[in-house]
Tab-separated table of C-alpha atoms in Angstrom:
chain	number	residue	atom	x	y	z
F	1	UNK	CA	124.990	78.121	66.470
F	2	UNK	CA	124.916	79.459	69.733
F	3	UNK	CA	122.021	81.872	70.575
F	4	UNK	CA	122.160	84.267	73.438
F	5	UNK	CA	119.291	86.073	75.543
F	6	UNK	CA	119.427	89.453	73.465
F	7	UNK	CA	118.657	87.658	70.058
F	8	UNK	CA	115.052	87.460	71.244
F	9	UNK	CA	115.116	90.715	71.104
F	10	UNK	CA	114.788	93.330	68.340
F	11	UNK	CA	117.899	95.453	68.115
F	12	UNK	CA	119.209	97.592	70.863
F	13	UNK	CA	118.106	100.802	68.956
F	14	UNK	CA	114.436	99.723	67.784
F	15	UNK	CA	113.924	98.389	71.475
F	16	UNK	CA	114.798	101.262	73.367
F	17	UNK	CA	112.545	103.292	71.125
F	18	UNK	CA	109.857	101.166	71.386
F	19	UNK	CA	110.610	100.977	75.504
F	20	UNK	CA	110.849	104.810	75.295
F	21	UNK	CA	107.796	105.292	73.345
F	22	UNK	CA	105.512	102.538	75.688
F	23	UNK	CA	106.662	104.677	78.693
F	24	UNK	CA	105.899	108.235	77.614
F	25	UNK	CA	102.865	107.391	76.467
F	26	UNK	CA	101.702	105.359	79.694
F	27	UNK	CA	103.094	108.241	81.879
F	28	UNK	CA	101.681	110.664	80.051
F	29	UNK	CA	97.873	109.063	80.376
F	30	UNK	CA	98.649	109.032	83.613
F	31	UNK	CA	99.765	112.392	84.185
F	32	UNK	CA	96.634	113.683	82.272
F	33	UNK	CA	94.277	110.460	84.606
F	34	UNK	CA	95.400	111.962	87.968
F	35	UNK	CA	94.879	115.549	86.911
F	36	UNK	CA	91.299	115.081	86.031
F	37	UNK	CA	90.673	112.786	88.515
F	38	UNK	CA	91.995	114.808	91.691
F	39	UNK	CA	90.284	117.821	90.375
F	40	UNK	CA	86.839	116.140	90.560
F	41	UNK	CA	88.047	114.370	93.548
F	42	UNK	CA	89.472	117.712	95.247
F	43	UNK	CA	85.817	119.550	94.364
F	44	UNK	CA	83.960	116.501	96.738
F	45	UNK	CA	85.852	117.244	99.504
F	46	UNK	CA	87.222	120.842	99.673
F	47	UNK	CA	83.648	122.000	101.161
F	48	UNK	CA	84.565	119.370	104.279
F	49	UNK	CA	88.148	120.038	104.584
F	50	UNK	CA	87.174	123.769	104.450
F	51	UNK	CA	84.492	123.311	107.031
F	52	UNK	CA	86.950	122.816	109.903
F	53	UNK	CA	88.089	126.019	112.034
F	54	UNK	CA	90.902	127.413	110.998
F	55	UNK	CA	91.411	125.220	107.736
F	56	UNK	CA	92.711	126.817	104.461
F	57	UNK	CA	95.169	126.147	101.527
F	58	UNK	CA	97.582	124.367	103.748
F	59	UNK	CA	95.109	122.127	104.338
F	60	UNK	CA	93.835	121.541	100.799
F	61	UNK	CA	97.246	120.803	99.088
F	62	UNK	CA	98.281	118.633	102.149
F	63	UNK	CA	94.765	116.569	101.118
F	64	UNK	CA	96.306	116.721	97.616
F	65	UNK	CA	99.880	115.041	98.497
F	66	UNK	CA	97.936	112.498	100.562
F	67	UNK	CA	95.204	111.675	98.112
F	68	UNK	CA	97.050	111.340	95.018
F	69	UNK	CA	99.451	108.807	95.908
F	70	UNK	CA	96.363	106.766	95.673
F	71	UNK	CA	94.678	107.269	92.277
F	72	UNK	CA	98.086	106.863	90.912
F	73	UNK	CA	98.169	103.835	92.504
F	74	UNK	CA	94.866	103.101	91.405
F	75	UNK	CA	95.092	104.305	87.446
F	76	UNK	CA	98.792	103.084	86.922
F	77	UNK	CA	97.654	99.948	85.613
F	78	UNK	CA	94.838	101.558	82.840
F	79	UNK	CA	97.657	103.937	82.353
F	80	UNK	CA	99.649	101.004	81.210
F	81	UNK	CA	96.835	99.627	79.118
F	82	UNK	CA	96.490	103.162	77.128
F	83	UNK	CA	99.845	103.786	77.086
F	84	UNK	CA	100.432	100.209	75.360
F	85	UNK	CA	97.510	100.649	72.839
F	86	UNK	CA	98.601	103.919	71.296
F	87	UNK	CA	102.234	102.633	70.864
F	88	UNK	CA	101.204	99.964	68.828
F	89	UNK	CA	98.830	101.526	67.035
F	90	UNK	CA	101.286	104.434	66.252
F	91	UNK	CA	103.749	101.714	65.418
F	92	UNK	CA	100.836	100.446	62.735
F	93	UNK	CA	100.058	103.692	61.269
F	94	UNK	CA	103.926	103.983	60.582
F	95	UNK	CA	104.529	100.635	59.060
F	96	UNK	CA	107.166	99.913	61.580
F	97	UNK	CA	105.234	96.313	62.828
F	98	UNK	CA	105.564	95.791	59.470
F	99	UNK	CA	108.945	96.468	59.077
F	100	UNK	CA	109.814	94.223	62.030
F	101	UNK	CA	107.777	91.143	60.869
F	102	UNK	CA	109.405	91.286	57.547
F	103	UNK	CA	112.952	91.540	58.874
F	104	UNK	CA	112.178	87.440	60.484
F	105	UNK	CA	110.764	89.005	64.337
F	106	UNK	CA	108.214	86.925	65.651
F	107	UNK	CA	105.479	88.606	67.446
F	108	UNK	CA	106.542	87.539	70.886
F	109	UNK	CA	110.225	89.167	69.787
F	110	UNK	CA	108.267	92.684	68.757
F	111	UNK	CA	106.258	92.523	72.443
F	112	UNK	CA	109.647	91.959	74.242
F	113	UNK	CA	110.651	95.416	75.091
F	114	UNK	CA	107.437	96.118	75.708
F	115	UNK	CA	107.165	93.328	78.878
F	116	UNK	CA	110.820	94.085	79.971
F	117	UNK	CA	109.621	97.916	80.328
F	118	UNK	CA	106.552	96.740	82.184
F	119	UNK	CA	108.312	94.588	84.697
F	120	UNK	CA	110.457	98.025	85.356
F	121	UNK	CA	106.988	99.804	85.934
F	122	UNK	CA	105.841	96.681	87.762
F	123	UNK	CA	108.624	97.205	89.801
F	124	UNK	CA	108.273	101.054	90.521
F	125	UNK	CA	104.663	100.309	91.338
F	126	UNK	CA	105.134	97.927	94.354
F	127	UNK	CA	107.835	100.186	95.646
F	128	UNK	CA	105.407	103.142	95.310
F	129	UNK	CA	102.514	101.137	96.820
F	130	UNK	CA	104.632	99.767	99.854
F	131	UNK	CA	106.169	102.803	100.818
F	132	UNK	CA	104.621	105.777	99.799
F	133	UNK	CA	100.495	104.487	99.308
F	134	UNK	CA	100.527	102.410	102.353
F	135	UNK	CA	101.278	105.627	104.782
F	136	UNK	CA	99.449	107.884	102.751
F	137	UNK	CA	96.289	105.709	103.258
F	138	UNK	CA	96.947	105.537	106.691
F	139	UNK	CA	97.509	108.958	107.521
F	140	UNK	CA	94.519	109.944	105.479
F	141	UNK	CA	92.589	107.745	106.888
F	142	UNK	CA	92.936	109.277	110.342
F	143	UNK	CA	92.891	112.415	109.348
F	144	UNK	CA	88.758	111.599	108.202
F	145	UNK	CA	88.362	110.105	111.241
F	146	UNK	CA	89.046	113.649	113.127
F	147	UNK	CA	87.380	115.436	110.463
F	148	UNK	CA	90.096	117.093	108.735
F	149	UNK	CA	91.384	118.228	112.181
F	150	UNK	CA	94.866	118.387	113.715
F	151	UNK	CA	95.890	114.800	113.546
F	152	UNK	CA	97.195	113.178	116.861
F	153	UNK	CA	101.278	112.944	116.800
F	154	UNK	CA	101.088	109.243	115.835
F	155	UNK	CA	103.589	106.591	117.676
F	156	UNK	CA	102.195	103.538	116.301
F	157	UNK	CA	99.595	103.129	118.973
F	158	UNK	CA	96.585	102.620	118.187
F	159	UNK	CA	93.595	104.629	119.159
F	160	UNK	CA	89.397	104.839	119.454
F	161	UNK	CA	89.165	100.687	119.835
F	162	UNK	CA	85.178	99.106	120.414
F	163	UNK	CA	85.261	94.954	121.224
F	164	UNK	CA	82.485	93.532	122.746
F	165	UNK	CA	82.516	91.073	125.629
F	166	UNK	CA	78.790	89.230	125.555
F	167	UNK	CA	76.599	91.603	126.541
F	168	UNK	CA	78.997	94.424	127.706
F	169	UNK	CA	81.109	97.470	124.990
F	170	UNK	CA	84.551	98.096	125.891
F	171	UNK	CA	85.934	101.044	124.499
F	172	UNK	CA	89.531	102.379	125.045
F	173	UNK	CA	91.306	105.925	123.827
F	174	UNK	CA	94.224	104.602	122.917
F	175	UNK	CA	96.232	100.845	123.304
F	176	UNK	CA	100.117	100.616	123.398
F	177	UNK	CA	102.192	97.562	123.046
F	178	UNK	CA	101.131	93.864	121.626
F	179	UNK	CA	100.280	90.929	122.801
F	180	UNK	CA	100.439	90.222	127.102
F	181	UNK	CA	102.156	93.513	127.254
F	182	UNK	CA	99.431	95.699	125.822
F	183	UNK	CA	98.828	99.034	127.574
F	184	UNK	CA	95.249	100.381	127.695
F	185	UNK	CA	94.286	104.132	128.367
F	186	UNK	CA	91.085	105.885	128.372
F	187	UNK	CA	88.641	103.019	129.177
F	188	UNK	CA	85.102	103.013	129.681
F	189	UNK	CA	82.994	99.794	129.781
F	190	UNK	CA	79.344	100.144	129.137
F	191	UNK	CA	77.672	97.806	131.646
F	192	UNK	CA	74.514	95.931	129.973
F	193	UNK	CA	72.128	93.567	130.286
F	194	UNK	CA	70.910	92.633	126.532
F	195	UNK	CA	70.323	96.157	125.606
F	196	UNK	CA	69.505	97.569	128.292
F	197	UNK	CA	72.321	100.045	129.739
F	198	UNK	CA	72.866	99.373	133.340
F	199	UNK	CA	76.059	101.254	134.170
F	200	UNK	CA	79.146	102.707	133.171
F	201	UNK	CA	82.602	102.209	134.170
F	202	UNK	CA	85.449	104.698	133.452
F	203	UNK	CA	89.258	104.023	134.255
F	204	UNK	CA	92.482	105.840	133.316
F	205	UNK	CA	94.532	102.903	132.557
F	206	UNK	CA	94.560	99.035	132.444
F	207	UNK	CA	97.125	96.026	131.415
F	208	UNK	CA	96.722	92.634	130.719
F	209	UNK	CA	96.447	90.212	134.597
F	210	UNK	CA	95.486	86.615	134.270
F	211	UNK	CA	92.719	86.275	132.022
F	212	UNK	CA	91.481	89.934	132.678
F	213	UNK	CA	92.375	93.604	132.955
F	214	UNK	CA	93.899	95.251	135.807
F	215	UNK	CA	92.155	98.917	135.494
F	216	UNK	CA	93.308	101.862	138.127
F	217	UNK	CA	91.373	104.848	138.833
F	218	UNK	CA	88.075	103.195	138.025
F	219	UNK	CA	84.881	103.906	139.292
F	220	UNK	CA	81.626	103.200	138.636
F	221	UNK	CA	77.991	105.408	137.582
F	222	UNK	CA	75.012	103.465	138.290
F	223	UNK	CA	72.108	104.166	135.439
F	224	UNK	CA	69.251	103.983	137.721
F	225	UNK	CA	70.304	105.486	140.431
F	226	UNK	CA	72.577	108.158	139.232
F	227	UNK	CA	75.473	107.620	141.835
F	228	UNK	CA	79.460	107.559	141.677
F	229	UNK	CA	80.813	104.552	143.022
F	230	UNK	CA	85.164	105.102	143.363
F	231	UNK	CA	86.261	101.538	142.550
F	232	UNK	CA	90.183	101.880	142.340
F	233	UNK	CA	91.891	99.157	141.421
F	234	UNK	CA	90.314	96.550	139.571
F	235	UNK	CA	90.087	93.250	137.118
F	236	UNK	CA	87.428	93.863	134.108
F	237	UNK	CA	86.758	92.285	131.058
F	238	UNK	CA	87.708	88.526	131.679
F	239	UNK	CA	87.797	86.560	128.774
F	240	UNK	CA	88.852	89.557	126.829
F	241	UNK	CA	92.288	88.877	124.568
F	242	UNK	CA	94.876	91.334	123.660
F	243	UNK	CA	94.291	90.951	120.132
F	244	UNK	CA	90.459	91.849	120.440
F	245	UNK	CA	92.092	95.364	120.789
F	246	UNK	CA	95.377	95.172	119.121
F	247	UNK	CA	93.932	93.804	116.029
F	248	UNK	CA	90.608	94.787	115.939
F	249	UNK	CA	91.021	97.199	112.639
F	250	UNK	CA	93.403	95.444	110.659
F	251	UNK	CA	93.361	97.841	107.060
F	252	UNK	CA	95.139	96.685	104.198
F	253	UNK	CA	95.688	99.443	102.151
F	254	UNK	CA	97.223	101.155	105.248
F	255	UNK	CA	100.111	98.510	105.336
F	256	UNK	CA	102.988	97.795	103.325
F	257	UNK	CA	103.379	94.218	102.321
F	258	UNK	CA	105.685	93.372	105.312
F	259	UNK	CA	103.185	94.768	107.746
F	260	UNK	CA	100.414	93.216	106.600
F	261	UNK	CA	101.917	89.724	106.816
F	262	UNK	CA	102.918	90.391	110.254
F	263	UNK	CA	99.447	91.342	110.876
F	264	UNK	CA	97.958	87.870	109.553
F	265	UNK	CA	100.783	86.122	111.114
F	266	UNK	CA	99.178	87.518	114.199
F	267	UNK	CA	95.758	87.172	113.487
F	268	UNK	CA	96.261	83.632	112.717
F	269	UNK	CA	98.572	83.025	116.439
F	270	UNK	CA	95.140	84.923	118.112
F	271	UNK	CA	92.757	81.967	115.580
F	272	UNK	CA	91.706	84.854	113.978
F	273	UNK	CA	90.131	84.688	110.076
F	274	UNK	CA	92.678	86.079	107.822
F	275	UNK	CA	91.164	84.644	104.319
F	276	UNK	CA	90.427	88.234	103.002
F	277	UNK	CA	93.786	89.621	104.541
F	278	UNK	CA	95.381	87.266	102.390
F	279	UNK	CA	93.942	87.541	99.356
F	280	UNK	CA	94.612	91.307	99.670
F	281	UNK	CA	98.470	90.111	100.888
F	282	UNK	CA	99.244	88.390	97.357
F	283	UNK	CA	96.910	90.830	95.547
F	284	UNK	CA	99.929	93.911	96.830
F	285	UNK	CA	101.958	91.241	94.189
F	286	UNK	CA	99.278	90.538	91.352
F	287	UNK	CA	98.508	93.909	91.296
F	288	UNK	CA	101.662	95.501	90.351
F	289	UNK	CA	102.804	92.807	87.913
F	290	UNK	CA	99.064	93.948	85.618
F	291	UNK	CA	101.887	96.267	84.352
F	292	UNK	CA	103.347	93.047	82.225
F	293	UNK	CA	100.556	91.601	81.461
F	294	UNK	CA	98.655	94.667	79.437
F	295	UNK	CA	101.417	94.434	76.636
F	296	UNK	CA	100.106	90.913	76.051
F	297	UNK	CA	96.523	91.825	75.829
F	298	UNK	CA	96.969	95.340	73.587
F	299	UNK	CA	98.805	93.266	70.899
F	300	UNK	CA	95.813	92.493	69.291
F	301	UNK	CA	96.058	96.055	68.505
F	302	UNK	CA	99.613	95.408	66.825
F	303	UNK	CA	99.169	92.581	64.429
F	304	UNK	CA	96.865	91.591	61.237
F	305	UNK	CA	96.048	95.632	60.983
F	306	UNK	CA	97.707	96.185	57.404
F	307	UNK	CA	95.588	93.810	55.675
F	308	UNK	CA	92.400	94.083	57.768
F	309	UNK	CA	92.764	97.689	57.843
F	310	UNK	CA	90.580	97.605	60.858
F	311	UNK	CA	92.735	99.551	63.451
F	312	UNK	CA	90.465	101.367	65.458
F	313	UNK	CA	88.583	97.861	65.655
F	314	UNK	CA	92.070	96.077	66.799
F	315	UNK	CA	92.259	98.576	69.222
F	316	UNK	CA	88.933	98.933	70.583
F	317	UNK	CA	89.700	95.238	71.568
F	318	UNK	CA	92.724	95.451	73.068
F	319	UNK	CA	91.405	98.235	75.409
F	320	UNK	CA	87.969	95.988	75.864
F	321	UNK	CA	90.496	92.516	77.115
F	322	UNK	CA	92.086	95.048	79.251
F	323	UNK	CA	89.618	96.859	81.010
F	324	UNK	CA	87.619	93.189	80.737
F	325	UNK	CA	91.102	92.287	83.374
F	326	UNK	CA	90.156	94.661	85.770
F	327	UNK	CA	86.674	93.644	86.002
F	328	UNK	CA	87.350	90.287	86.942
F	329	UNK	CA	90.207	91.333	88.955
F	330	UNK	CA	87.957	93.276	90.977
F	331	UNK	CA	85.417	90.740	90.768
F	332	UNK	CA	87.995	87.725	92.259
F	333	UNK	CA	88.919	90.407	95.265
F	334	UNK	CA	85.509	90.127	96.302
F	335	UNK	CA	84.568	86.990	96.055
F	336	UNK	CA	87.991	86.435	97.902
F	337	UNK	CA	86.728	88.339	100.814
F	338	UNK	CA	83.238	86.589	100.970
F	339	UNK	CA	85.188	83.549	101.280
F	340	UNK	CA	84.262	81.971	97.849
F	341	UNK	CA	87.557	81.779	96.435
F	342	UNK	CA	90.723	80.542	97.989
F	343	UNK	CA	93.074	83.956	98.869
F	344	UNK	CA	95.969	82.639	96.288
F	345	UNK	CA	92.904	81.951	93.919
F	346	UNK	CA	91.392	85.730	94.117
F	347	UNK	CA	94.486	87.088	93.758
F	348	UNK	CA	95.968	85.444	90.906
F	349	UNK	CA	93.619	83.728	89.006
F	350	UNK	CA	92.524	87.147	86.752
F	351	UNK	CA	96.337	87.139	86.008
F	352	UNK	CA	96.553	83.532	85.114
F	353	UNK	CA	93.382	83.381	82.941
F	354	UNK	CA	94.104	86.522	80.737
F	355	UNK	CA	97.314	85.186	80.565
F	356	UNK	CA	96.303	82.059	78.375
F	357	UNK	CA	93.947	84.460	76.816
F	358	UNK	CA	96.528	86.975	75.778
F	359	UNK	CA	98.443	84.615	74.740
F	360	UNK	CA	95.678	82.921	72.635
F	361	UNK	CA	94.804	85.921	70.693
F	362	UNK	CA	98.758	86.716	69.966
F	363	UNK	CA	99.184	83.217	68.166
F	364	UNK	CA	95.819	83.873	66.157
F	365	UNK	CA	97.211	87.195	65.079
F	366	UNK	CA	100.548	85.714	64.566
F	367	UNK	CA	98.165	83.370	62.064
């Protein structure tokens, strides 16, 4: 007898509705998540957005369409817990896991929908992260930075870069370009010896020359003495490389997946450390796929209820393994960027372990 892919499946009607059912629920927790959460959220920062000249609603709902890509980004995945937990327990309450295990389903055939619909929302939530998170972090971001001020027109150049070379600060207003062809603009190096300031150096522009800077329009104010020296044309900062201010702020929230590997594959070239970047790199993959994996540990709350009769128990467990994920999840990510766990490790090793553990407590409910 020949057995195909869709007879480890319920039937096409019972596994829409219990698809249908898993993603109301979870979109509806997250509906309700989002609206508490940027209210509270919205109430911590109106006062500051407020604060700037000439400020006002615009303002405030334009912090709202930037802000909330991010706790839904954020709460998707405790959505997806939730939303899992009260399916199954609704399921219970109805008899209809009963009806299923009686007509021959295993439990792994009842979950099926269930992890098909949360690879969709997987799906949907690394698309939303990479292109709609990623530049809503980043413009929000710089919109802080100016403190809820009229942002710069941005052109991918980046802007308000510190490096230090030994003793001296280098700052620069804004830095086009990458790499040998880098374009600086607004610089001013602080001249010092220890920490002592000794002078100041100001120059409209500077590229990359030998092992140095090329700066035009320099000059120089002597500390002690309080005089103006015109300098012109002039090297600075030997020793000092491109990447010191190309890469100096590398965020990963702000960068879609894509980006953010271009930006390690840079660091490394420069013999930059990249460890945490790349933890953070296959967490944007880890993350997402949470959505598959809280099916798997909410089925405690499916099975072994009719005879226990313990449901709120059942699910009080299933929401304490899932929330239990998130913890260590969290926890890994840390560790990851202290440098105590391998990047693949802190990103996938939460996923791996409750995993086995899911998987564990299905085939001792199955029992």
């Amino acid at each position: 007898m020949i057995h195909t892919v869709t007879d480890f499946f319920p039937s096409r009607t019972v596994s829409l509705y219990m698809a249908r059912s898993f993603l109301i629920n979870t979109f509806a927790f997250l509906f309700g998540l989002v609206l508490i959460l940027q209210t509270l959220d919205l109430l911590s920062e109106s006062g500051r957005i407020l604060a700037f000249p000439g400020n006002g609603d615009a303002q405030v709902w334009k912090y709202v369409g930037l802000r909330a890509p991010q706790i839904i980004a954020t709460f998707l995945p405790f959505s997806v817990l939730l939303g899992t937990i009260v399916t199954f327990t609704t399921m219970n309450q109805n008899s209809e896991i009963i009806a299923l295990k009686a007509s021959g389903l295993s439990a792994h055939q009842v979950l099926a929908p269930l992890m098909i619909a949360g690879i969709g929302v997987a799906i949907l939530s690394f698309s939303f992260n990479d292109r709609i998170v990623s530049r809503s972090s980043a413009t929000l971001a710089a919109w802080k930075k100016v403190d809820y001020g009229p942002l710069p027109i941005d052109r991918g150049d980046r802007s308000n870069v510190w490096v230090r070379e030994g003793s001296h600060l280098i700052h620069a207003m804004q830095i086009k370009g990458r790499g040998d062809a880098a374009e600086l603009a607004g610089i001013t190096v602080f001249e010092r010896e220890g920490a002592v300031l000794k002078s100041l150096v100001r120059a409209k522009t500077g590229r990359r020359e030998g092992d140095g800077w090329r700066v035009t329009g320099a000059e120089r104010f002597d500390v002690a003495s309080g005089t103006l020296t015109p300098l012109g044309s002039v090297v600075l900062a030997r020793g000092v490389r491109p990447d010191q201010f190309t890469l100096s702020n590398v965020d990963a929230e702000s960068l879609s997946f894509g980006a953010l590997r271009e930006a390690i594959d840079d660091l490394k070239a420069a013999g930059r450390p990249t460890k945490a970047l790349e933890g953070s790199l296959w967490h944007k993959l880890s993350g997402p796929l949470s959505s598959v994996l809280m099916p798997l540990l909410a089925a405690v709350a499916a099975f072994g209820i009719a005879r226990s009769g313990k449901l709120f128990v059942r699910a009080v467990m299933g929401m304490g393994l899932g929330f239990l994920y998130f913890v260590a999840d969290n926890f890994a990510l840390a560790m990851g960027n202290l440098g105590a766990y391998p990047p693949f490790l802190a990103a996938w090793a939460p996923f791996l372990l409750f995993a086995m553990i899911g998987e564990a407590v299905l085939l001792k409910s199955e029992e």
